[in-house]
C-alpha atoms as an extended CHARMM CRD file, in Angstrom:
* protein
*
       100  EXT
         1         1  LEU       CA            -12.4330000000       13.1340000000       -6.9550000000  PROA      1               0.0000000000
         2         2  VAL       CA            -10.0590000000       14.1180000000       -4.1970000000  PROA      2               0.0000000000
         3         3  TRP       CA            -11.3830000000       17.6850000000       -4.0050000000  PROA      3               0.0000000000
         4         4  ARG       CA            -15.0670000000       16.8350000000       -3.7070000000  PROA      4               0.0000000000
         5         5  ASP       CA            -16.6340000000       17.5830000000       -0.3430000000  PROA      5               0.0000000000
         6         6  ARG       CA            -17.3890000000       13.9260000000        0.3770000000  PROA      6               0.0000000000
         7         7  PHE       CA            -15.5480000000       10.6450000000        0.7060000000  PROA      7               0.0000000000
         8         8  PRO       CA            -13.1040000000       10.5270000000       -2.2250000000  PROA      8               0.0000000000
         9         9  TRP       CA            -13.7050000000        6.8640000000       -3.0400000000  PROA      9               0.0000000000
        10        10  ILE       CA            -17.3620000000        7.5730000000       -3.7880000000  PROA      10              0.0000000000
        11        11  GLY       CA            -17.4640000000        8.5040000000       -7.4250000000  PROA      11              0.0000000000
        12        12  ASP       CA            -20.4170000000        8.9610000000       -9.7180000000  PROA      12              0.0000000000
        13        13  ALA       CA            -21.0770000000        5.2550000000      -10.1900000000  PROA      13              0.0000000000
        14        14  PRO       CA            -24.3530000000        3.7080000000       -9.0460000000  PROA      14              0.0000000000
        15        15  ARG       CA            -24.3130000000        2.6370000000       -5.4160000000  PROA      15              0.0000000000
        16        16  LEU       CA            -25.7610000000       -0.3240000000       -3.6110000000  PROA      16              0.0000000000
        17        17  ALA       CA            -28.3460000000        1.9690000000       -2.0140000000  PROA      17              0.0000000000
        18        18  ASP       CA            -29.6580000000        2.7900000000       -5.4960000000  PROA      18              0.0000000000
        19        19  ALA       CA            -31.0770000000       -0.7410000000       -5.5730000000  PROA      19              0.0000000000
        20        20  PHE       CA            -33.2630000000       -0.0820000000       -2.5030000000  PROA      20              0.0000000000
        21        21  ALA       CA            -37.0050000000       -0.0020000000       -2.9920000000  PROA      21              0.0000000000
        22        22  PRO       CA            -38.2260000000        3.6170000000       -3.0850000000  PROA      22              0.0000000000
        23        23  ASP       CA            -40.0280000000        3.3920000000        0.2630000000  PROA      23              0.0000000000
        24        24  LEU       CA            -36.9290000000        1.9420000000        1.9580000000  PROA      24              0.0000000000
        25        25  HSD       CA            -34.7700000000        4.5820000000        0.3300000000  PROA      25              0.0000000000
        26        26  GLN       CA            -37.0440000000        7.2890000000        1.7790000000  PROA      26              0.0000000000
        27        27  ARG       CA            -36.8850000000        5.7990000000        5.2870000000  PROA      27              0.0000000000
        28        28  VAL       CA            -33.1500000000        5.0490000000        5.3600000000  PROA      28              0.0000000000
        29        29  ARG       CA            -31.9580000000        8.1180000000        3.4100000000  PROA      29              0.0000000000
        30        30  PRO       CA            -28.4880000000        6.6940000000        2.6670000000  PROA      30              0.0000000000
        31        31  ALA       CA            -27.1220000000        9.9140000000        1.1710000000  PROA      31              0.0000000000
        32        32  ASP       CA            -27.9440000000       11.7980000000        4.3760000000  PROA      32              0.0000000000
        33        33  ALA       CA            -26.3290000000        9.1040000000        6.5300000000  PROA      33              0.0000000000
        34        34  GLU       CA            -23.2250000000        9.1660000000        4.3220000000  PROA      34              0.0000000000
        35        35  ASN       CA            -23.0170000000       12.9600000000        4.5210000000  PROA      35              0.0000000000
        36        36  ASP       CA            -23.4710000000       12.9190000000        8.3180000000  PROA      36              0.0000000000
        37        37  ARG       CA            -20.6150000000       10.4290000000        8.6720000000  PROA      37              0.0000000000
        38        38  TYR       CA            -18.4330000000       12.4920000000        6.3560000000  PROA      38              0.0000000000
        39        39  GLN       CA            -19.0800000000       15.7200000000        8.2830000000  PROA      39              0.0000000000
        40        40  THR       CA            -18.4060000000       13.9900000000       11.6240000000  PROA      40              0.0000000000
        41        41  LEU       CA            -15.0680000000       12.6280000000       10.4250000000  PROA      41              0.0000000000
        42        42  LYS       CA            -14.1630000000       15.9150000000        8.7480000000  PROA      42              0.0000000000
        43        43  ALA       CA            -14.5350000000       17.7020000000       12.0980000000  PROA      43              0.0000000000
        44        44  GLU       CA            -12.2150000000       15.1270000000       13.7440000000  PROA      44              0.0000000000
        45        45  VAL       CA             -9.3040000000       15.4660000000       11.2990000000  PROA      45              0.0000000000
        46        46  PRO       CA             -6.2430000000       16.9560000000       13.0360000000  PROA      46              0.0000000000
        47        47  ARG       CA             -5.0770000000       20.2360000000       11.5030000000  PROA      47              0.0000000000
        48        48  LEU       CA             -1.4800000000       21.3990000000       11.2970000000  PROA      48              0.0000000000
        49        49  PRO       CA             -0.6000000000       25.0970000000       11.3930000000  PROA      49              0.0000000000
        50        50  GLY       CA              0.7780000000       26.3860000000        8.1090000000  PROA      50              0.0000000000
        51        51  GLU       CA             -0.2020000000       23.2850000000        6.1250000000  PROA      51              0.0000000000
        52        52  ASP       CA             -1.0510000000       23.9820000000        2.4830000000  PROA      52              0.0000000000
        53        53  GLY       CA             -4.3590000000       22.9490000000        0.9260000000  PROA      53              0.0000000000
        54        54  LEU       CA             -3.1280000000       19.8420000000       -0.8810000000  PROA      54              0.0000000000
        55        55  ASN       CA             -1.3420000000       18.4060000000        2.1530000000  PROA      55              0.0000000000
        56        56  ALA       CA             -4.3280000000       19.1940000000        4.3700000000  PROA      56              0.0000000000
        57        57  ARG       CA             -6.6540000000       17.4080000000        1.9430000000  PROA      57              0.0000000000
        58        58  MET       CA             -4.3250000000       14.4020000000        1.7090000000  PROA      58              0.0000000000
        59        59  ARG       CA             -4.3310000000       14.2310000000        5.5100000000  PROA      59              0.0000000000
        60        60  GLU       CA             -8.1530000000       14.2790000000        5.4470000000  PROA      60              0.0000000000
        61        61  VAL       CA             -8.3220000000       11.5220000000        2.8370000000  PROA      61              0.0000000000
        62        62  MET       CA             -5.9080000000        9.3410000000        4.8150000000  PROA      62              0.0000000000
        63        63  TYR       CA             -7.8760000000        9.9400000000        8.0100000000  PROA      63              0.0000000000
        64        64  TYR       CA            -11.1570000000        9.0050000000        6.2990000000  PROA      64              0.0000000000
        65        65  SER       CA             -9.5640000000        5.8350000000        4.9580000000  PROA      65              0.0000000000
        66        66  LEU       CA             -8.2150000000        4.8400000000        8.3800000000  PROA      66              0.0000000000
        67        67  LYS       CA            -11.4960000000        5.5270000000       10.1770000000  PROA      67              0.0000000000
        68        68  GLY       CA            -13.7740000000        4.2250000000        7.4390000000  PROA      68              0.0000000000
        69        69  PRO       CA            -13.1080000000        1.3260000000        5.0800000000  PROA      69              0.0000000000
        70        70  LEU       CA             -9.8070000000        0.2520000000        6.6440000000  PROA      70              0.0000000000
        71        71  ALA       CA            -11.3250000000       -0.0890000000       10.1210000000  PROA      71              0.0000000000
        72        72  TYR       CA            -14.1730000000       -2.1340000000        8.6230000000  PROA      72              0.0000000000
        73        73  LEU       CA            -11.8130000000       -4.3690000000        6.6380000000  PROA      73              0.0000000000
        74        74  LEU       CA             -9.5280000000       -4.9960000000        9.6170000000  PROA      74              0.0000000000
        75        75  ASP       CA            -12.4990000000       -5.9090000000       11.7860000000  PROA      75              0.0000000000
        76        76  ARG       CA            -13.7340000000       -8.3960000000        9.1680000000  PROA      76              0.0000000000
        77        77  LYS       CA            -10.2130000000       -9.7910000000        8.7390000000  PROA      77              0.0000000000
        78        78  ASP       CA            -10.0380000000      -10.4340000000       12.4790000000  PROA      78              0.0000000000
        79        79  ARG       CA            -13.4510000000      -12.0870000000       12.5960000000  PROA      79              0.0000000000
        80        80  MET       CA            -12.8840000000      -14.3420000000        9.6000000000  PROA      80              0.0000000000
        81        81  SER       CA             -9.3670000000      -15.4050000000       10.5320000000  PROA      81              0.0000000000
        82        82  MET       CA            -10.2110000000      -16.0950000000       14.1770000000  PROA      82              0.0000000000
        83        83  ALA       CA            -13.2800000000      -18.0940000000       13.1280000000  PROA      83              0.0000000000
        84        84  VAL       CA            -10.9400000000      -20.6600000000       11.5850000000  PROA      84              0.0000000000
        85        85  GLY       CA             -8.1280000000      -20.3080000000       14.1130000000  PROA      85              0.0000000000
        86        86  LEU       CA             -5.6870000000      -18.2760000000       12.0240000000  PROA      86              0.0000000000
        87        87  GLU       CA             -3.5280000000      -15.4000000000       13.1820000000  PROA      87              0.0000000000
        88        88  VAL       CA             -3.3710000000      -13.0280000000       10.2270000000  PROA      88              0.0000000000
        89        89  ARG       CA             -0.8760000000      -10.1670000000       10.1420000000  PROA      89              0.0000000000
        90        90  VAL       CA             -1.1790000000       -6.8700000000        8.3110000000  PROA      90              0.0000000000
        91        91  PRO       CA              2.3760000000       -5.4930000000        8.3290000000  PROA      91              0.0000000000
        92        92  TYR       CA              1.5770000000       -2.2060000000        6.6050000000  PROA      92              0.0000000000
        93        93  CYS       CA             -0.8660000000       -1.3490000000        9.3940000000  PROA      93              0.0000000000
        94        94  ASP       CA              1.8330000000       -1.2160000000       12.0670000000  PROA      94              0.0000000000
        95        95  HSD       CA              1.0760000000        1.7280000000       14.3390000000  PROA      95              0.0000000000
        96        96  ARG       CA              4.5880000000        3.1540000000       13.9380000000  PROA      96              0.0000000000
        97        97  LEU       CA              4.1420000000        3.3180000000       10.1760000000  PROA      97              0.0000000000
        98        98  ILE       CA              0.6820000000        4.8740000000       10.4320000000  PROA      98              0.0000000000
        99        99  GLU       CA              1.8090000000        7.4460000000       13.0030000000  PROA      99              0.0000000000
       100       100  TYR       CA              4.7100000000        8.4370000000       10.7580000000  PROA      100             0.0000000000
């Protein structure tokens, strides 16, 4: 899965978009939107000179995770916790750890 030219967490399983009515599927075109997002993020990934293929791909996967699902989950965590007056910490998302 890691070597496919798309988000690595998207396997071959059915997706939520597969449940769309055919006319909605034609209008929304979820596969095209997903591919556009993937290509945009792929162009943003920082490259290191002399980096081998595996390390470069691992950097890409980590970047996609940080800019994709993790950003979404952290936003939802903030919204839900603040809605009930909680301050929730995510220690493994400390910027010093991520930048390392």
